[in-house]
Amino acid sequence: MDLHITLGGRGDQATRIYRQVRDAILDGRLRAGERVPPSRELARDLAVSRNTVAVAYDRLVGDGFLEGRAGAGTFVAMPPPASGSRRAPVGALRPSPRFTFHERPSVAPARYDLRAGHPDGALFPLATWRRLLTRSLSASPDYGEPAGLPALRAAIARSVGLSRSVRASPEDVLVTNGAQQGLDLVGRVLIEPGTVVAVEEPGYPPAREAFESLGARVVPVPVDGSGLVVDALPRSARLVYVTPSHQYPLGVPMTMPRRSALLGWAERHGAAIVEDDYDSEFRYSDRPLEPLQSIDRAGRVVYVGSFAKTLLPALRLGFLVAPASLRPALVAAKRLTDWHAEPAAQAALASFIDDGQLRRHVRSVTRVYATRHDLVTAAARGVLADRFTLVPSSAGLHVTLLAAPHVDVPRVVARLRSADVAVERLAGFFLEPAPVDGLVVGFGMIGADDLPVALDLLDRCSSDRPTDLP
């Protein structure tokens, strides 16, 4: 392996080599078992005599840092100490105040994983995807287009047009690295420092943080059983972020009268609407309402979608459909941030959609998720009904349970954690102090065999009755 050593000026060159190799081992840059360059090769690279390098290596062997192996070479003999990893200096630089976020507490995986927003990776047709990706790799040797592969843009336009009645041509589609990048791009072209952005309360924290990082003044707006309360929108808002198909995290859909009211409000106040249609593909009853984008006649809606839930989060592929007036700026923003999404994955996804694989996959996994949805809702209406109220939801990969006043939600979550169950508190989705609390129960990642066990643990951990929890 290449080993960077700096020798300057006169003096004991062997000692300089010794110290720099030793430091590389102690820092962890050279790991136990790795072969160091032969003395002849390193001497040539450093323009010193071979004897100088040999002296340094002999000292390192004598001190236990290196070991010689007959006929094989010289190798690192010891691992670095646990605290010996090399770190960059603390430094005097400070980030912009817009990036002084407190780290959001995350819910770690557990044996019984009830976190929201996570699909079941075991249901993904990996063999089909591997075949398509292998075929695509040979056809993607160069940089891609910032807006995305034309074939994928056309496939997405057809797919969302058929499944969601979104009005889009291939030119209207911009391929992104997930929905989060889509939100960031929209914010970059619409938000100035101080721009008022209205978000749902409770709502999706990463969206709020993306807008805040761009200098927006984020204002929470309450959600009721019909969706975002349009009458509560601040008159100064110039961007409204909503999840109308399946409000995150409550799960209620925005009614058609409320959708019409929101579009009218945006027209009167000159505002943009960002419609995040994050998991509308999975529906278990009722027909979906028209997206805001499909009934928008003024060109004020940017529609953001993702394949993270339908396929795999690790693929990092999403898209947005934008009015023509925003497209040049969005493409420029995409080029400036990361140039383009990964070409081979885009080509594979285009084939996956065009071959009908996406449609078949969504139908197949929806049946699986519907069974899990029914198990969770049955428990909420049954054994949990004296402690939680189910927020009705007929789509998505989670449901929300509102806690009764006598339920100590933090204690319930802690007990579940001790029982190896991961679940999220509803209070964590509020920007301001939460007026209610409860649990956001995901069922995407947990199998049919484990889900009844997890629901039984939820019953026992939230009950005041004596239990025999582990």
Short mmCIF file of C-alpha atoms in Angstrom, two decimals:
data_model
loop_
_atom_site.label_atom_id
_atom_site.label_comp_id
_atom_site.label_asym_id
_atom_site.label_seq_id
_atom_site.Cartn_x
_atom_site.Cartn_y
_atom_site.Cartn_z
CA MET A 1 0.00 0.00 0.00
CA ASP A 2 1.06 3.62 -0.48
CA LEU A 3 2.41 5.23 2.69
CA HIS A 4 2.70 9.01 2.90
CA ILE A 5 5.87 10.09 4.72
CA THR A 6 7.28 13.59 4.74
CA LEU A 7 11.04 14.12 5.07
CA GLY A 8 12.30 17.67 5.25
CA GLY A 9 15.73 19.17 5.78
CA ARG A 10 18.77 17.51 7.26
CA GLY A 11 18.95 15.36 10.35
CA ASP A 12 18.02 11.86 11.42
CA GLN A 13 15.82 10.68 8.53
CA ALA A 14 15.44 7.19 9.99
CA THR A 15 13.87 8.66 13.14
CA ARG A 16 11.43 10.69 11.03
CA ILE A 17 10.38 7.56 9.17
CA TYR A 18 10.05 5.64 12.44
CA ARG A 19 7.81 8.26 14.04
CA GLN A 20 5.51 8.67 11.04
CA VAL A 21 4.99 4.92 10.57
CA ARG A 22 4.45 4.53 14.32
CA ASP A 23 1.89 7.35 14.33
CA ALA A 24 0.08 5.81 11.37
CA ILE A 25 -0.25 2.58 13.35
CA LEU A 26 -1.36 4.29 16.56
CA ASP A 27 -3.88 6.42 14.66
CA GLY A 28 -5.40 3.40 12.99
CA ARG A 29 -4.44 4.42 9.47
CA LEU A 30 -2.30 1.29 9.29
CA ARG A 31 -4.21 -1.70 10.62
CA ALA A 32 -2.98 -4.93 12.16
CA GLY A 33 -1.96 -7.40 9.47
CA GLU A 34 -1.41 -4.85 6.72
CA ARG A 35 1.81 -5.09 4.75
CA VAL A 36 4.06 -2.02 4.73
CA PRO A 37 6.10 -1.14 1.61
CA PRO A 38 9.37 -3.07 1.18
CA SER A 39 12.38 -1.12 2.38
CA ARG A 40 13.83 -0.90 -1.13
CA GLU A 41 10.57 0.51 -2.54
CA LEU A 42 10.06 3.03 0.27
CA ALA A 43 13.69 4.15 0.03
CA ARG A 44 13.25 4.80 -3.69
CA ASP A 45 10.02 6.78 -3.11
CA LEU A 46 11.64 8.91 -0.38
CA ALA A 47 14.96 9.31 -2.20
CA VAL A 48 16.96 8.01 0.76
CA SER A 49 19.27 5.04 1.18
CA ARG A 50 17.78 1.63 1.77
CA ASN A 51 19.78 1.42 4.98
CA THR A 52 17.93 4.49 6.36
CA VAL A 53 14.58 2.75 5.90
CA ALA A 54 15.94 -0.53 7.23
CA VAL A 55 17.06 1.19 10.45
CA ALA A 56 13.57 2.68 10.94
CA TYR A 57 11.90 -0.69 10.27
CA ASP A 58 14.26 -2.49 12.68
CA ARG A 59 13.30 -0.05 15.45
CA LEU A 60 9.61 -0.55 14.68
CA VAL A 61 10.03 -4.33 14.82
CA GLY A 62 11.97 -4.07 18.07
CA ASP A 63 9.23 -1.92 19.63
CA GLY A 64 6.52 -4.38 18.56
CA PHE A 65 4.87 -2.19 15.93
CA LEU A 66 5.98 -4.31 12.94
CA GLU A 67 6.88 -7.92 12.38
CA GLY A 68 8.82 -9.59 9.60
CA ARG A 69 7.49 -12.72 7.93
CA ALA A 70 10.02 -14.82 6.07
CA GLY A 71 9.40 -14.70 2.33
CA ALA A 72 6.33 -12.48 2.72
CA GLY A 73 7.48 -9.05 3.86
CA THR A 74 6.95 -6.73 6.82
CA PHE A 75 3.54 -6.34 8.45
CA VAL A 76 1.81 -4.29 11.14
CA ALA A 77 1.96 -6.36 14.31
CA MET A 78 -0.42 -4.57 16.68
CA PRO A 79 -3.87 -2.95 16.54
CA PRO A 80 -4.19 0.70 17.53
CA PRO A 81 -5.39 1.52 21.06
CA ALA A 82 -9.14 2.04 21.38
CA SER A 83 -8.67 5.77 21.90
CA GLY A 84 -5.99 6.14 19.26
CA SER A 85 -8.06 6.97 16.19
CA ARG A 86 -6.91 10.03 14.35
CA ARG A 87 -9.27 13.01 14.53
CA ALA A 88 -9.39 16.35 12.80
CA PRO A 89 -8.67 19.39 15.00
CA VAL A 90 -11.59 20.93 16.87
CA GLY A 91 -10.97 24.21 15.10
CA ALA A 92 -12.31 27.73 15.51
CA LEU A 93 -14.80 27.62 12.63
CA ARG A 94 -18.49 27.82 13.46
CA PRO A 95 -21.48 26.95 11.25
CA SER A 96 -24.17 29.39 10.22
CA PRO A 97 -26.89 29.69 12.89
CA ARG A 98 -29.21 27.99 10.40
CA PHE A 99 -27.23 24.77 10.94
CA THR A 100 -27.14 24.69 14.72
CA PHE A 101 -29.83 22.03 14.98
CA HIS A 102 -30.02 19.83 18.01
CA GLU A 103 -29.65 16.23 16.99
CA ARG A 104 -33.10 14.65 16.88
CA PRO A 105 -33.29 11.58 19.12
CA SER A 106 -33.63 8.54 16.90
CA VAL A 107 -35.37 5.32 17.73
CA ALA A 108 -32.86 2.50 17.46
CA PRO A 109 -33.86 -0.80 15.80
CA ALA A 110 -35.10 -3.54 18.07
CA ARG A 111 -36.19 -7.16 17.94
CA TYR A 112 -39.75 -5.96 17.38
CA ASP A 113 -39.51 -2.92 15.14
CA LEU A 114 -42.62 -0.70 15.12
CA ARG A 115 -40.90 2.41 13.75
CA ALA A 116 -42.88 4.37 11.18
CA GLY A 117 -41.90 4.84 7.56
CA HIS A 118 -39.81 1.71 7.07
CA PRO A 119 -40.80 -0.82 4.39
CA ASP A 120 -40.04 -4.52 4.53
CA GLY A 121 -36.82 -5.07 2.59
CA ALA A 122 -37.46 -8.82 2.47
CA LEU A 123 -40.37 -8.17 0.10
CA PHE A 124 -38.19 -6.40 -2.47
CA PRO A 125 -37.64 -8.44 -5.68
CA LEU A 126 -33.87 -8.40 -5.36
CA ALA A 127 -33.15 -10.95 -8.09
CA THR A 128 -35.12 -8.95 -10.65
CA TRP A 129 -33.47 -5.70 -9.57
CA ARG A 130 -29.99 -7.25 -9.70
CA ARG A 131 -30.61 -8.41 -13.26
CA LEU A 132 -31.84 -4.99 -14.38
CA LEU A 133 -29.02 -3.17 -12.59
CA THR A 134 -26.35 -5.43 -14.10
CA ARG A 135 -27.74 -4.76 -17.56
CA SER A 136 -27.82 -1.02 -16.87
CA LEU A 137 -24.25 -0.74 -15.59
CA SER A 138 -22.74 -1.34 -19.01
CA ALA A 139 -24.92 1.40 -20.51
CA SER A 140 -24.05 4.11 -17.94
CA PRO A 141 -20.37 4.96 -18.47
CA ASP A 142 -20.59 8.75 -18.24
CA TYR A 143 -22.14 11.56 -16.23
CA GLY A 144 -25.92 11.80 -16.37
CA GLU A 145 -28.32 14.66 -16.90
CA PRO A 146 -29.23 16.81 -13.89
CA ALA A 147 -32.96 16.39 -14.55
CA GLY A 148 -32.61 12.63 -14.74
CA LEU A 149 -32.45 9.88 -17.33
CA PRO A 150 -35.05 10.64 -20.03
CA ALA A 151 -36.32 7.06 -19.98
CA LEU A 152 -36.93 7.22 -16.23
CA ARG A 153 -38.61 10.62 -16.41
CA ALA A 154 -40.97 9.24 -19.06
CA ALA A 155 -41.65 6.11 -17.02
CA ILE A 156 -42.40 8.14 -13.88
CA ALA A 157 -44.72 10.50 -15.78
CA ARG A 158 -46.71 7.53 -17.11
CA SER A 159 -46.73 5.73 -13.77
CA VAL A 160 -47.95 8.60 -11.59
CA GLY A 161 -50.36 9.65 -14.31
CA LEU A 162 -52.03 6.23 -14.24
CA SER A 163 -51.82 5.44 -10.53
CA ARG A 164 -52.35 8.92 -9.06
CA SER A 165 -53.82 10.99 -11.95
CA VAL A 166 -50.88 13.39 -11.69
CA ARG A 167 -50.72 15.63 -14.76
CA ALA A 168 -47.15 15.36 -15.99
CA SER A 169 -45.09 14.98 -19.14
CA PRO A 170 -41.50 13.68 -19.02
CA GLU A 171 -40.30 17.29 -19.17
CA ASP A 172 -42.20 18.06 -15.96
CA VAL A 173 -40.32 15.39 -13.97
CA LEU A 174 -37.04 15.91 -12.13
CA VAL A 175 -35.33 12.82 -10.68
CA THR A 176 -33.91 13.29 -7.18
CA ASN A 177 -31.93 11.36 -4.60
CA GLY A 178 -35.00 10.72 -2.47
CA ALA A 179 -37.88 12.97 -1.44
CA GLN A 180 -35.68 14.87 1.02
CA GLN A 181 -33.53 16.20 -1.80
CA GLY A 182 -36.70 17.18 -3.61
CA LEU A 183 -37.75 19.31 -0.63
CA ASP A 184 -34.28 20.84 -0.46
CA LEU A 185 -34.30 21.75 -4.16
CA VAL A 186 -37.73 23.37 -3.94
CA GLY A 187 -36.59 25.33 -0.91
CA ARG A 188 -33.43 26.49 -2.67
CA VAL A 189 -35.37 28.06 -5.53
CA LEU A 190 -38.28 29.48 -3.52
CA ILE A 191 -36.96 30.41 -0.08
CA GLU A 192 -35.10 33.57 0.85
CA PRO A 193 -33.88 34.29 4.41
CA GLY A 194 -36.96 35.12 6.43
CA THR A 195 -39.50 33.55 4.05
CA VAL A 196 -42.46 32.23 6.03
CA VAL A 197 -43.08 28.52 5.43
CA ALA A 198 -46.20 26.90 6.88
CA VAL A 199 -45.97 23.25 7.91
CA GLU A 200 -48.41 20.78 9.42
CA GLU A 201 -48.54 20.41 13.20
CA PRO A 202 -47.81 17.63 13.98
CA GLY A 203 -45.72 17.01 10.91
CA TYR A 204 -42.61 15.63 9.29
CA PRO A 205 -39.53 16.96 11.14
CA PRO A 206 -36.95 16.52 8.32
CA ALA A 207 -39.03 18.76 6.04
CA ARG A 208 -39.18 21.50 8.68
CA GLU A 209 -35.45 21.29 9.25
CA ALA A 210 -34.67 21.44 5.53
CA PHE A 211 -36.64 24.67 5.18
CA GLU A 212 -35.12 26.15 8.34
CA SER A 213 -31.62 25.38 7.07
CA LEU A 214 -32.35 27.57 4.05
CA GLY A 215 -33.29 30.51 6.24
CA ALA A 216 -37.06 30.10 6.35
CA ARG A 217 -39.20 31.09 9.31
CA VAL A 218 -41.20 27.91 9.84
CA VAL A 219 -44.69 28.33 11.29
CA PRO A 220 -46.69 25.30 12.48
CA VAL A 221 -50.34 25.08 11.41
CA PRO A 222 -52.75 22.69 13.17
CA VAL A 223 -54.24 19.60 11.57
CA ASP A 224 -57.74 18.30 12.31
CA GLY A 225 -59.81 15.41 11.01
CA SER A 226 -60.05 17.05 7.58
CA GLY A 227 -56.35 17.81 7.20
CA LEU A 228 -54.48 21.11 7.40
CA VAL A 229 -56.62 23.89 8.87
CA VAL A 230 -56.49 26.39 6.01
CA ASP A 231 -58.08 29.17 8.05
CA ALA A 232 -55.10 29.02 10.44
CA LEU A 233 -52.49 29.67 7.74
CA PRO A 234 -50.48 32.85 8.31
CA ARG A 235 -51.18 35.44 5.63
CA SER A 236 -47.44 35.99 5.18
CA ALA A 237 -46.69 32.35 4.27
CA ARG A 238 -45.18 31.95 0.82
CA LEU A 239 -44.78 28.19 0.91
CA VAL A 240 -47.06 25.56 2.45
CA TYR A 241 -45.82 22.01 2.99
CA VAL A 242 -48.55 19.35 3.23
CA THR A 243 -49.04 15.57 3.14
CA PRO A 244 -52.66 15.51 1.95
CA SER A 245 -53.04 11.88 0.90
CA HIS A 246 -51.98 10.43 4.26
CA GLN A 247 -51.09 13.14 6.75
CA TYR A 248 -47.82 12.44 8.50
CA PRO A 249 -48.00 11.24 11.20
CA LEU A 250 -51.75 11.24 11.99
CA GLY A 251 -52.76 9.45 8.81
CA VAL A 252 -55.91 11.43 8.01
CA PRO A 253 -56.51 12.39 4.36
CA MET A 254 -57.23 16.00 3.46
CA THR A 255 -60.85 16.27 2.38
CA MET A 256 -61.76 17.64 -1.03
CA PRO A 257 -63.33 20.84 0.36
CA ARG A 258 -60.15 21.45 2.36
CA ARG A 259 -58.01 20.80 -0.74
CA SER A 260 -60.01 23.30 -2.75
CA ALA A 261 -59.74 25.82 0.07
CA LEU A 262 -55.95 25.41 0.21
CA LEU A 263 -55.55 25.91 -3.53
CA GLY A 264 -57.75 29.00 -3.37
CA TRP A 265 -55.74 30.37 -0.45
CA ALA A 266 -52.46 29.86 -2.32
CA GLU A 267 -53.84 31.66 -5.37
CA ARG A 268 -55.05 34.64 -3.33
CA HIS A 269 -51.78 34.96 -1.38
CA GLY A 270 -49.28 34.15 -4.12
CA ALA A 271 -47.97 31.08 -2.28
CA ALA A 272 -46.47 27.78 -3.41
CA ILE A 273 -47.69 24.40 -2.17
CA VAL A 274 -45.34 21.45 -1.75
CA GLU A 275 -47.38 18.23 -1.87
CA ASP A 276 -45.49 15.29 -0.37
CA ASP A 277 -47.25 12.11 -1.52
CA TYR A 278 -44.97 9.92 0.56
CA ASP A 279 -46.75 6.54 0.79
CA SER A 280 -50.05 6.87 -1.02
CA GLU A 281 -49.41 3.67 -3.02
CA PHE A 282 -50.49 1.48 -0.11
CA ARG A 283 -54.25 1.77 0.31
CA TYR A 284 -56.40 -0.76 2.15
CA SER A 285 -59.89 0.71 1.63
CA ASP A 286 -61.50 3.74 0.02
CA ARG A 287 -60.45 5.31 -3.23
CA PRO A 288 -57.73 7.95 -3.00
CA LEU A 289 -58.74 11.57 -3.48
CA GLU A 290 -57.28 13.55 -6.34
CA PRO A 291 -53.82 14.93 -5.57
CA LEU A 292 -53.61 18.67 -5.18
CA GLN A 293 -51.39 18.72 -8.25
CA SER A 294 -54.08 17.21 -10.47
CA ILE A 295 -56.70 19.81 -9.54
CA ASP A 296 -54.31 22.78 -9.49
CA ARG A 297 -55.02 25.03 -12.46
CA ALA A 298 -52.72 27.91 -11.49
CA GLY A 299 -49.41 26.04 -11.40
CA ARG A 300 -48.79 26.54 -7.69
CA VAL A 301 -48.22 22.92 -6.62
CA VAL A 302 -44.91 21.05 -6.63
CA TYR A 303 -45.55 17.32 -6.29
CA VAL A 304 -42.83 15.35 -4.47
CA GLY A 305 -42.62 11.56 -4.53
CA SER A 306 -40.19 8.81 -3.61
CA PHE A 307 -39.53 5.13 -4.22
CA ALA A 308 -38.17 4.65 -0.69
CA LYS A 309 -41.37 3.04 0.59
CA THR A 310 -42.40 1.15 -2.54
CA LEU A 311 -38.93 -0.29 -3.17
CA LEU A 312 -36.04 0.30 -0.76
CA PRO A 313 -34.87 3.40 1.15
CA ALA A 314 -31.28 2.50 0.28
CA LEU A 315 -31.91 3.12 -3.44
CA ARG A 316 -32.25 6.88 -2.77
CA LEU A 317 -34.44 7.59 -5.77
CA GLY A 318 -37.29 10.07 -5.81
CA PHE A 319 -38.78 12.70 -8.07
CA LEU A 320 -40.70 15.92 -8.21
CA VAL A 321 -43.21 17.26 -10.70
CA ALA A 322 -43.00 21.03 -10.98
CA PRO A 323 -44.72 23.80 -12.92
CA ALA A 324 -42.86 24.89 -16.05
CA SER A 325 -42.03 28.23 -14.44
CA LEU A 326 -39.81 26.51 -11.84
CA ARG A 327 -38.16 23.82 -13.96
CA PRO A 328 -35.06 25.72 -15.16
CA ALA A 329 -34.22 26.86 -11.64
CA LEU A 330 -34.79 23.38 -10.18
CA VAL A 331 -32.58 21.73 -12.80
CA ALA A 332 -29.86 24.32 -12.09
CA ALA A 333 -30.14 23.67 -8.35
CA LYS A 334 -29.88 19.94 -8.94
CA ARG A 335 -26.76 20.39 -11.08
CA LEU A 336 -25.14 22.56 -8.41
CA THR A 337 -25.87 20.22 -5.50
CA ASP A 338 -24.84 16.80 -6.83
CA TRP A 339 -25.09 16.99 -10.64
CA HIS A 340 -27.35 13.94 -11.08
CA ALA A 341 -28.74 10.80 -9.50
CA GLU A 342 -26.94 7.50 -10.08
CA PRO A 343 -27.41 6.61 -13.81
CA ALA A 344 -27.40 2.81 -13.58
CA ALA A 345 -30.04 2.76 -10.85
CA GLN A 346 -32.14 5.19 -12.89
CA ALA A 347 -31.97 2.95 -15.95
CA ALA A 348 -32.84 -0.11 -13.88
CA LEU A 349 -35.82 1.67 -12.35
CA ALA A 350 -37.04 2.81 -15.77
CA SER A 351 -37.07 -0.80 -16.93
CA PHE A 352 -38.65 -1.93 -13.67
CA ILE A 353 -41.53 0.48 -14.24
CA ASP A 354 -41.93 -0.08 -17.98
CA ASP A 355 -41.90 -3.86 -17.62
CA GLY A 356 -44.81 -3.67 -15.18
CA GLN A 357 -42.67 -4.89 -12.29
CA LEU A 358 -43.42 -1.86 -10.10
CA ARG A 359 -47.17 -2.23 -10.49
CA ARG A 360 -47.02 -5.96 -9.67
CA HIS A 361 -44.71 -5.34 -6.72
CA VAL A 362 -46.97 -2.67 -5.22
CA ARG A 363 -50.02 -4.91 -5.56
CA SER A 364 -48.20 -7.81 -3.94
CA VAL A 365 -46.79 -5.93 -0.97
CA THR A 366 -50.04 -4.03 -0.41
CA ARG A 367 -51.74 -7.34 0.34
CA VAL A 368 -49.00 -8.13 2.87
CA TYR A 369 -49.19 -4.71 4.50
CA ALA A 370 -52.99 -4.85 4.57
CA THR A 371 -52.82 -7.93 6.79
CA ARG A 372 -50.46 -6.14 9.17
CA HIS A 373 -52.62 -3.00 9.10
CA ASP A 374 -55.64 -5.08 10.08
CA LEU A 375 -53.76 -6.68 12.99
CA VAL A 376 -52.73 -3.30 14.40
CA THR A 377 -56.15 -1.68 13.98
CA ALA A 378 -57.88 -4.70 15.51
CA ALA A 379 -55.65 -4.47 18.57
CA ALA A 380 -56.24 -0.72 18.82
CA ARG A 381 -60.01 -1.20 18.74
CA GLY A 382 -59.81 -4.21 21.03
CA VAL A 383 -57.37 -4.82 23.87
CA LEU A 384 -55.86 -1.32 23.68
CA ALA A 385 -59.11 0.62 23.41
CA ASP A 386 -59.20 1.64 27.09
CA ARG A 387 -55.81 3.34 26.78
CA PHE A 388 -55.57 4.51 23.17
CA THR A 389 -57.81 5.94 20.48
CA LEU A 390 -57.04 4.91 16.92
CA VAL A 391 -56.80 7.72 14.38
CA PRO A 392 -58.62 6.19 11.38
CA SER A 393 -56.27 5.61 8.46
CA SER A 394 -56.69 3.48 5.36
CA ALA A 395 -53.27 3.93 3.79
CA GLY A 396 -49.56 3.91 4.51
CA LEU A 397 -47.24 1.91 6.72
CA HIS A 398 -48.24 3.19 10.16
CA VAL A 399 -51.17 4.19 12.32
CA THR A 400 -51.34 6.66 15.17
CA LEU A 401 -52.77 5.88 18.60
CA LEU A 402 -53.81 8.84 20.77
CA ALA A 403 -53.15 8.14 24.43
CA ALA A 404 -55.84 8.57 27.07
CA PRO A 405 -55.04 11.19 29.76
CA HIS A 406 -54.14 8.54 32.33
CA VAL A 407 -51.50 6.89 30.10
CA ASP A 408 -47.89 7.83 30.85
CA VAL A 409 -46.55 7.63 27.31
CA PRO A 410 -42.83 8.12 28.14
CA ARG A 411 -43.09 5.30 30.67
CA VAL A 412 -44.82 3.07 28.10
CA VAL A 413 -42.11 3.76 25.51
CA ALA A 414 -39.38 3.04 28.06
CA ARG A 415 -41.01 -0.24 29.07
CA LEU A 416 -41.37 -1.22 25.42
CA ARG A 417 -37.71 -0.43 24.88
CA SER A 418 -36.77 -2.73 27.74
CA ALA A 419 -38.89 -5.42 26.09
CA ASP A 420 -36.96 -4.88 22.81
CA VAL A 421 -39.80 -3.08 21.04
CA ALA A 422 -39.01 0.10 19.08
CA VAL A 423 -41.84 2.63 18.69
CA GLU A 424 -42.09 6.43 18.36
CA ARG A 425 -43.92 8.98 20.51
CA LEU A 426 -46.42 11.24 18.81
CA ALA A 427 -45.11 14.19 20.83
CA GLY A 428 -41.85 14.01 18.88
CA PHE A 429 -43.60 15.15 15.70
CA PHE A 430 -44.73 18.50 17.11
CA LEU A 431 -42.74 21.68 16.62
CA GLU A 432 -44.34 23.34 19.65
CA PRO A 433 -45.29 21.70 22.98
CA ALA A 434 -47.60 18.83 22.11
CA PRO A 435 -51.23 19.22 23.23
CA VAL A 436 -51.69 15.44 22.92
CA ASP A 437 -49.44 12.42 23.02
CA GLY A 438 -49.58 8.86 21.86
CA LEU A 439 -47.74 6.34 19.75
CA VAL A 440 -46.96 6.20 16.04
CA VAL A 441 -47.01 2.48 15.30
CA GLY A 442 -45.32 1.30 12.12
CA PHE A 443 -45.88 -2.14 10.67
CA GLY A 444 -43.77 -2.04 7.51
CA MET A 445 -40.65 -3.76 8.81
CA ILE A 446 -42.10 -6.29 11.22
CA GLY A 447 -43.14 -9.71 9.97
CA ALA A 448 -46.53 -11.35 10.42
CA ASP A 449 -45.14 -13.77 13.00
CA ASP A 450 -43.56 -11.04 15.13
CA LEU A 451 -46.35 -8.46 14.92
CA PRO A 452 -48.80 -10.26 17.27
CA VAL A 453 -46.01 -10.63 19.82
CA ALA A 454 -45.16 -6.93 19.56
CA LEU A 455 -48.81 -5.95 19.97
CA ASP A 456 -49.10 -8.18 23.02
CA LEU A 457 -46.04 -6.48 24.50
CA LEU A 458 -47.61 -3.10 23.72
CA ASP A 459 -50.73 -4.19 25.59
CA ARG A 460 -48.74 -5.39 28.60
CA CYS A 461 -46.35 -2.41 28.69
CA SER A 462 -49.19 0.12 28.58
CA SER A 463 -51.32 -1.68 31.14
CA ASP A 464 -51.34 -1.02 34.89
CA ARG A 465 -52.04 -4.70 35.45
CA PRO A 466 -49.22 -6.87 36.81
CA THR A 467 -47.15 -8.38 34.02
CA ASP A 468 -44.35 -10.85 33.64
CA LEU A 469 -42.34 -8.73 31.22
CA PRO A 470 -38.75 -9.78 30.70
#
